[in-house]
Short mmCIF file of C-alpha atoms and ligand atoms in Angstrom, two decimals:
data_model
loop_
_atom_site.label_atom_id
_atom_site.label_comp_id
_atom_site.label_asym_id
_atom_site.label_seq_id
_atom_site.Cartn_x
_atom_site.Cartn_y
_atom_site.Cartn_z
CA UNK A 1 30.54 179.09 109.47
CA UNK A 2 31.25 177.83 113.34
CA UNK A 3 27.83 176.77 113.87
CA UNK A 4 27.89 174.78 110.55
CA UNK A 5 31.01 172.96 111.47
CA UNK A 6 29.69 172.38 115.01
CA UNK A 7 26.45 170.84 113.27
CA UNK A 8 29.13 168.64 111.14
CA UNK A 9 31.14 168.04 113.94
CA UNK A 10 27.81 166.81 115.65
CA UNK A 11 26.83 164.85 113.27
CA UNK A 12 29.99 162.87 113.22
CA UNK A 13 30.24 161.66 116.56
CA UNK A 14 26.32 161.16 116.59
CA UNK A 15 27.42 158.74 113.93
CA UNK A 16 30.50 157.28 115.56
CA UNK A 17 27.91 156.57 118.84
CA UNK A 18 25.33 154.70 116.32
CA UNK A 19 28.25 152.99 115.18
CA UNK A 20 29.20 151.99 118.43
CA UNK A 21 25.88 151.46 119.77
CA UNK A 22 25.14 149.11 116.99
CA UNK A 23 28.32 147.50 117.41
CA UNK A 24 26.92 146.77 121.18
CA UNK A 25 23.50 145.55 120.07
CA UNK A 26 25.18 143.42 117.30
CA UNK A 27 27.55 141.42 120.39
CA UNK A 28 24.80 141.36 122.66
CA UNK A 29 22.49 139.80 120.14
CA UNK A 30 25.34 137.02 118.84
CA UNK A 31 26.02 136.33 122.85
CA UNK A 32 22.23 135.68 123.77
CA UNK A 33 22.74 132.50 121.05
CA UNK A 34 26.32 131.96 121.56
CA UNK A 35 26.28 129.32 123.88
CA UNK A 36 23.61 127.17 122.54
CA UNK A 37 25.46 127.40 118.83
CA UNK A 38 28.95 125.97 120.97
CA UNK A 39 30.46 129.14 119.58
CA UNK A 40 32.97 129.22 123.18
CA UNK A 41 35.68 127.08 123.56
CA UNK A 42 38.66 127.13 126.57
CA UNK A 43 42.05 127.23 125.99
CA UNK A 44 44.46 127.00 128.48
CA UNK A 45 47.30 128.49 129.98
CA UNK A 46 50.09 126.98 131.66
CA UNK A 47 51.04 128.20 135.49
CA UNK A 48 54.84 127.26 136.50
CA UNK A 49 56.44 126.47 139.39
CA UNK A 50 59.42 128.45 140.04
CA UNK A 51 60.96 126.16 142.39
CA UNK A 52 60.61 122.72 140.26
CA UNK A 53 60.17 124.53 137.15
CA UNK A 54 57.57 122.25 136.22
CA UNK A 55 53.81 122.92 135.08
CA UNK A 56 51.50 122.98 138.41
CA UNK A 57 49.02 124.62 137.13
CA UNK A 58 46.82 125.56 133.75
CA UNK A 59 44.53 128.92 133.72
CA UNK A 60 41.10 128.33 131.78
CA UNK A 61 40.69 130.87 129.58
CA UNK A 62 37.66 131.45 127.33
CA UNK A 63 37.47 132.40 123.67
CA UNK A 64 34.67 133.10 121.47
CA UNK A 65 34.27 132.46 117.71
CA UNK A 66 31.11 133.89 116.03
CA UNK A 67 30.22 133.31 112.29
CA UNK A 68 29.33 137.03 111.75
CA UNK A 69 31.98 138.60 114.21
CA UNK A 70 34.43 135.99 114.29
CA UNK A 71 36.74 135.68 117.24
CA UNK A 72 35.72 138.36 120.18
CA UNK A 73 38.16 138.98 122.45
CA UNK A 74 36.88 138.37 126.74
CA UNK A 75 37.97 141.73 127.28
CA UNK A 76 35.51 143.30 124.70
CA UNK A 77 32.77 140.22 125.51
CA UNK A 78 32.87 139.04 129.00
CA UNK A 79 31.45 143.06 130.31
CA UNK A 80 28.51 142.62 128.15
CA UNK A 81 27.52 139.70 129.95
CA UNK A 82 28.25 140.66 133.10
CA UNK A 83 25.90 143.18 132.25
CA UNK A 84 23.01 141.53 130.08
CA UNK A 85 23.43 138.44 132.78
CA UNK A 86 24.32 135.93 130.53
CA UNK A 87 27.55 135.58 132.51
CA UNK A 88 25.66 133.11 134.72
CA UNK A 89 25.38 130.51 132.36
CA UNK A 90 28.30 131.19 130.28
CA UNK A 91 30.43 130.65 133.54
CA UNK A 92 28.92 127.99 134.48
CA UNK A 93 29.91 126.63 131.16
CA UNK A 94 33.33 127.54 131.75
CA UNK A 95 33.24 125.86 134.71
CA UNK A 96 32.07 122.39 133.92
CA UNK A 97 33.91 122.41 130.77
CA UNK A 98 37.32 122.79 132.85
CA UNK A 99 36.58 120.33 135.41
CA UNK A 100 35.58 117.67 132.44
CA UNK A 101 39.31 118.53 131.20
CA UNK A 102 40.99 118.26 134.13
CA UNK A 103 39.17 115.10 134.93
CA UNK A 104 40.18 113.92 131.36
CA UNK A 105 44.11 115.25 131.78
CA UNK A 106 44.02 113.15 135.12
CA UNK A 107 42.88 110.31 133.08
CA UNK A 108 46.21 110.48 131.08
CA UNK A 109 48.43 109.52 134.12
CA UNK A 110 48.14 114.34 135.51
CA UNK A 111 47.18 113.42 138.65
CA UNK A 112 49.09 116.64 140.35
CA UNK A 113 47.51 119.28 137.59
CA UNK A 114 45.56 121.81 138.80
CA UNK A 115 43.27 124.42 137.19
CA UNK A 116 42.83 127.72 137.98
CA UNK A 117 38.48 129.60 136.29
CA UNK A 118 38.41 133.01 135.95
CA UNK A 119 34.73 134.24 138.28
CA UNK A 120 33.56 137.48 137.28
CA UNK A 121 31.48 139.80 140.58
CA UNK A 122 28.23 139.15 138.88
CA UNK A 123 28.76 135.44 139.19
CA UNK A 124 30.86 135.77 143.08
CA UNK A 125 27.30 137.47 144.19
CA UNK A 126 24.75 135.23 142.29
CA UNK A 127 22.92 133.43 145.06
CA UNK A 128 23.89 129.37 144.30
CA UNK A 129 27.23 130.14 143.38
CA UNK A 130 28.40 127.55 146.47
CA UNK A 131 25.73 124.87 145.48
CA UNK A 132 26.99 125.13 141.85
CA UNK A 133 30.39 125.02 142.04
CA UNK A 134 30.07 122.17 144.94
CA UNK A 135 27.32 120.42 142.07
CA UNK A 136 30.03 120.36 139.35
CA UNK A 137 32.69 119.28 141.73
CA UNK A 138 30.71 116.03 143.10
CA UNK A 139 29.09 115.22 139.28
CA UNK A 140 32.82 115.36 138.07
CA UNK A 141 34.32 114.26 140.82
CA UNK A 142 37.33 116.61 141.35
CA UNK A 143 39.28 116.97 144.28
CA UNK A 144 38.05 120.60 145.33
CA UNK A 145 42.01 121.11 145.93
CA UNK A 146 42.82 121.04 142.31
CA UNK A 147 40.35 123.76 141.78
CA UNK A 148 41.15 127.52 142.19
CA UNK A 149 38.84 130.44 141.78
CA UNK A 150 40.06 133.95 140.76
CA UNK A 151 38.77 136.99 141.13
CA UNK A 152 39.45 140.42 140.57
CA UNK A 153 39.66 142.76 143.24
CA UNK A 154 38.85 145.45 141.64
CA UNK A 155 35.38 144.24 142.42
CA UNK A 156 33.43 147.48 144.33
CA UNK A 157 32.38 144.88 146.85
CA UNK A 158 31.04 145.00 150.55
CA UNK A 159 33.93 143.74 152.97
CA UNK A 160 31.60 141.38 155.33
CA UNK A 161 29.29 140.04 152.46
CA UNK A 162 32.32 138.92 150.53
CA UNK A 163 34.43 137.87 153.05
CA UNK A 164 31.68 135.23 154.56
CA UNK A 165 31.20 134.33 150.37
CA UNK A 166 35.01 133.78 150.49
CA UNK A 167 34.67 131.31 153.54
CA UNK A 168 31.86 129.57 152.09
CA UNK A 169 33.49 128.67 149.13
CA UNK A 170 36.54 127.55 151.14
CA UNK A 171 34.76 125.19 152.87
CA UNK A 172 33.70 123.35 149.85
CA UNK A 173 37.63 122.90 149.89
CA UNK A 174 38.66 125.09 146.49
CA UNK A 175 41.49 127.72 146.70
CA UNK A 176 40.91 131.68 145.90
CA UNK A 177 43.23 133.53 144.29
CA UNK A 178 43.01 137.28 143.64
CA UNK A 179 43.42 138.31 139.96
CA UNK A 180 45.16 141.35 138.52
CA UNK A 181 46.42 142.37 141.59
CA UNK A 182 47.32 145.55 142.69
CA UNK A 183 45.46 147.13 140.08
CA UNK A 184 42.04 148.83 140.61
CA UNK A 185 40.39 149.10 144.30
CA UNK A 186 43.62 147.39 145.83
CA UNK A 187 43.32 147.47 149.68
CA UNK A 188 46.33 146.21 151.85
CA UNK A 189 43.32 145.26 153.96
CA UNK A 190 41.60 142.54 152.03
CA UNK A 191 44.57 140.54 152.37
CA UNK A 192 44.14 140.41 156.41
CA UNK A 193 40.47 139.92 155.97
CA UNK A 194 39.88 137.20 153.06
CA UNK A 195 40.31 133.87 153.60
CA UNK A 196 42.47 133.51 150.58
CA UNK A 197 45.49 131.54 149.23
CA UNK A 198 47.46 133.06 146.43
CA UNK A 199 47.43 136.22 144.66
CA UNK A 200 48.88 136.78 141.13
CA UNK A 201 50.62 140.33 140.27
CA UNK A 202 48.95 141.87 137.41
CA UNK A 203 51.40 141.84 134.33
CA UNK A 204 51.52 145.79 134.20
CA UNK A 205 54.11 145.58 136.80
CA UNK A 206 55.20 142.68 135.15
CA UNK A 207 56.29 143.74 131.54
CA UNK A 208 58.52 146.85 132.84
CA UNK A 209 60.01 145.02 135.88
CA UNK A 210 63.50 144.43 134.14
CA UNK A 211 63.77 148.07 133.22
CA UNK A 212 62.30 150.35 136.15
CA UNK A 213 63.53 150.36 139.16
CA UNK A 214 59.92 151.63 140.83
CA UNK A 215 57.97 148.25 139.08
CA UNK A 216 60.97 145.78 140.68
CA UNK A 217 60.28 147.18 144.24
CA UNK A 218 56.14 147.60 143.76
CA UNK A 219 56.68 143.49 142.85
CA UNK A 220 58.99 142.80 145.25
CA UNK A 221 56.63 144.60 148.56
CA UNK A 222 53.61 142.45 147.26
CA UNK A 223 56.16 139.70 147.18
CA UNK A 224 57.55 140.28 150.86
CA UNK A 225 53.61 141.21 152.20
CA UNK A 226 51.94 138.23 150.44
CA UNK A 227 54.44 135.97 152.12
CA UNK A 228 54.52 137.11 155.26
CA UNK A 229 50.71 136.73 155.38
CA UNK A 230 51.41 132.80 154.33
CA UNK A 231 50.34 133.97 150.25
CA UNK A 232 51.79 132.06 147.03
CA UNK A 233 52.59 134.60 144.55
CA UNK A 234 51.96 134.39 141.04
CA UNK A 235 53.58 136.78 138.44
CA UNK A 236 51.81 137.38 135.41
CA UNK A 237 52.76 138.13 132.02
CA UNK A 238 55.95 136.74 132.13
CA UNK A 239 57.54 137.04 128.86
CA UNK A 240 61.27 137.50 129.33
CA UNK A 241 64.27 135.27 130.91
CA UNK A 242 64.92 138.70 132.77
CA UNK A 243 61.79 138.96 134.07
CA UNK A 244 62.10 135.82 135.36
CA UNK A 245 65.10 135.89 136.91
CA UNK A 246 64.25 139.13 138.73
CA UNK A 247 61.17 137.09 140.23
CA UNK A 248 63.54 134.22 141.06
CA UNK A 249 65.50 136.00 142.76
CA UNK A 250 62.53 137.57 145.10
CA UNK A 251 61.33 134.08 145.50
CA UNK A 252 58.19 134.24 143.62
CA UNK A 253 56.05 131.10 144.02
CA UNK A 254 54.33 130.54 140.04
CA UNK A 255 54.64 132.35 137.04
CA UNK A 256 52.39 132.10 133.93
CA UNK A 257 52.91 134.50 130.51
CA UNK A 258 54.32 134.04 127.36
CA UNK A 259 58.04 132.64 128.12
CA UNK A 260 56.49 129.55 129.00
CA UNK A 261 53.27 129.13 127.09
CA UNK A 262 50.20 131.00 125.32
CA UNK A 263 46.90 129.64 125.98
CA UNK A 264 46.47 126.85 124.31
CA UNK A 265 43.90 124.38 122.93
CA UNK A 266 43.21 121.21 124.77
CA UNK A 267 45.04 119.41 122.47
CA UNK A 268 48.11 121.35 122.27
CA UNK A 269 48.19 121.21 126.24
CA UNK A 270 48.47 117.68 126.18
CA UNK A 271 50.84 117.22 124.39
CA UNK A 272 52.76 120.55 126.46
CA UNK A 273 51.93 118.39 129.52
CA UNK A 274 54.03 114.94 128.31
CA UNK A 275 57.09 117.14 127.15
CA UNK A 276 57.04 118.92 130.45
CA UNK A 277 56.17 116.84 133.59
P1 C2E B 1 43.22 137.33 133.25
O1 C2E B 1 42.41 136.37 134.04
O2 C2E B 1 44.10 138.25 134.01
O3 C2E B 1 44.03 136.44 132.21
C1 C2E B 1 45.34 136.72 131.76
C2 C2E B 1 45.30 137.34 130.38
O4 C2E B 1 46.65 137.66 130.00
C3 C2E B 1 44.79 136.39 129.29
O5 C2E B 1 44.15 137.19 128.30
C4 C2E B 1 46.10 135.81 128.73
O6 C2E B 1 45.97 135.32 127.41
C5 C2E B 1 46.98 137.03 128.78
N1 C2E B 1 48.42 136.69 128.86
C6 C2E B 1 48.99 135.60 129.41
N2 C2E B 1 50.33 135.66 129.33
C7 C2E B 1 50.66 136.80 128.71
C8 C2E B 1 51.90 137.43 128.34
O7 C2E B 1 52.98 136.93 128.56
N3 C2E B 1 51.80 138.65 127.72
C9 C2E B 1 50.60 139.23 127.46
N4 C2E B 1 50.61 140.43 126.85
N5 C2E B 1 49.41 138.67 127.79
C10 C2E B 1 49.43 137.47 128.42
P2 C2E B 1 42.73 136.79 127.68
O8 C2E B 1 42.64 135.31 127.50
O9 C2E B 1 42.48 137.69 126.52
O10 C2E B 1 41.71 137.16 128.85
C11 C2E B 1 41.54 138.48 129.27
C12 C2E B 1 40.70 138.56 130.51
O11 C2E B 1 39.35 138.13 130.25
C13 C2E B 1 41.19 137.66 131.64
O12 C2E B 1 42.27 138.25 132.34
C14 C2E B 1 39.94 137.54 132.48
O13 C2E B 1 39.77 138.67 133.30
C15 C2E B 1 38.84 137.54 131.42
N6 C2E B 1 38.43 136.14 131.17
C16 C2E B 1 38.99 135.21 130.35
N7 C2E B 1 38.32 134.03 130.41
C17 C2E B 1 37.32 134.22 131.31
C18 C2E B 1 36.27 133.37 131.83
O14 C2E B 1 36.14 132.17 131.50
N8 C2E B 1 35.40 133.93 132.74
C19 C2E B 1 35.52 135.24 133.15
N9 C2E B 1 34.63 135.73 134.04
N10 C2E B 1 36.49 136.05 132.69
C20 C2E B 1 37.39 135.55 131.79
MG1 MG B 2 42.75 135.18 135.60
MG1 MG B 3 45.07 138.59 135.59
MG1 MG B 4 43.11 140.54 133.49
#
């Protein structure tokens, strides 16, 4: 009787893995045509200054739409091409896309807008990252300033072949920000060594901030560290009046999350930018 149900049992999951696995192969296969068909599309999220409580900023954010699987979120899609490599020219995508928008925000009177493109590790280590970024910048002419690139710390990366990848990009003249932080391989250390500008505090410290005690003092050290080291701080997932008066109040630089704005559309951001600058 055991061994029968362990033979059921085995059967099961062997058919919850095809499942998955198929699952897998289906994505994979919809993301090798994806960009070609002009299935992605950015929206766009708006960063706010805490001190002029006006829009500064917009985060690009990418969403996919597929006939057969219909809208993907990054967090299931953006691994799988990190993996497969199609993150290369997806994010170069990304990038060109949100430089044409800026450019084309700047052309309705933005001039002080700035946009912040999500890099995943595959693309921060592929070898003409500097020449491609510096490409887009020139063909689209962009001040480099209004560009910022994030990326995730939680990248397993080595210290000396980043850090010099960090300076090269700063001399093109864009700003780095490190995502999610303080989640993942967070080291004190990288802050000392990277040549970088702002960090933004994952929302998981975020969302609980007006209620525990422990989250309010874990934001508020990264708040005192980051600007002692000359850091802007950005809080994400803002989604409460007491969150944000708790930031406030510890003199947090930018704040981005739900209070203010979800991502939006390119149209819907314009006309967020005339009611709110
Ligand atoms: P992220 O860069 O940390 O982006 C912030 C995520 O938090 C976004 O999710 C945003 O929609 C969500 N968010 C913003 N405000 C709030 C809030 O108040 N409450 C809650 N619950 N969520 C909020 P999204 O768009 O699903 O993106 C997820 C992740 O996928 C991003 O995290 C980023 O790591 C990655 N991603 C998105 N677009 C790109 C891209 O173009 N390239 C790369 N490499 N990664 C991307
Ligand atoms: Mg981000
Ligand atoms: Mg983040
Ligand atoms: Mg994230």
């Amino acid at each position: 009787q055991a061994k029968k149900e362990g033979r059921n049992n085995f059967q099961f999951y062997n058919k919850l893995l095809d499942k998955k696995n198929h699952e897998r192969l289906e994505i994979e296969n919809q993301l090798r045509k994806a960009l070609d068909m002009n299935e992605f599309s950015l929206q766009f999220q708006p960063i706010m200054d805490l001190t002029s409580n006006e829009i500064k900023s917009v985060e690009a954010l990418i969403r996919w739409n597929n006939p057969i699987l219909g809208k993907v979120s990054p967090d299931r899609f953006i691994p799988i091409t990190e993996e497969t490599g199609l993150i290369i020219s997806i994010g170069e995508w990304v990038l060109r896309t949100a430089c044409l928008q800026l450019k084309s925000w700047e052309n309705n009177g933005f001039h002080s807008l700035k946009i912040s493109v999500n890099l995943s590790i595959r693309q921060f280590y592929q070898p003409n990252l500097i020449s491609m970024i510096d490409n887009i910048i020139k063909e689209i002419e962009i001040n480099p300033s209004k560009l910022t690139i994030e990326i995730t710390e939680s990248m397993t990366m080595d210290v000396e072949t980043a850090t010099s990848i960090l300076y090269e990009l700063k001399n093109i003249g864009v700003n780095i920000s490190i995502d999610d932080f303080g989640t993942g391989y967070s080291s004190l250390s990288y802050l000392k060594t990277f040549p970088i500008d702002s960090l933004k505090i994952d929302q998981s410290f975020i969302s609980d901030i007006n209620k525990s005690k422990d989250d309010e003092n874990i934001a508020t050290t990264i708040l005192v560290i980051a600007h002692n080291l000359g850091l802007s701080v950005i809080a994400e997932g803002v989604e409460s009046k007491d969150q944000l008066e708790i930031l406030k109040r510890h003199k947090c630089d930018e704040a981005q999350g739900y209070l203010f704005s979800k991502p939006l559309n390119s149209d819907d951001m314009l006309h967020f930018l005339r009611l709110n600058s």
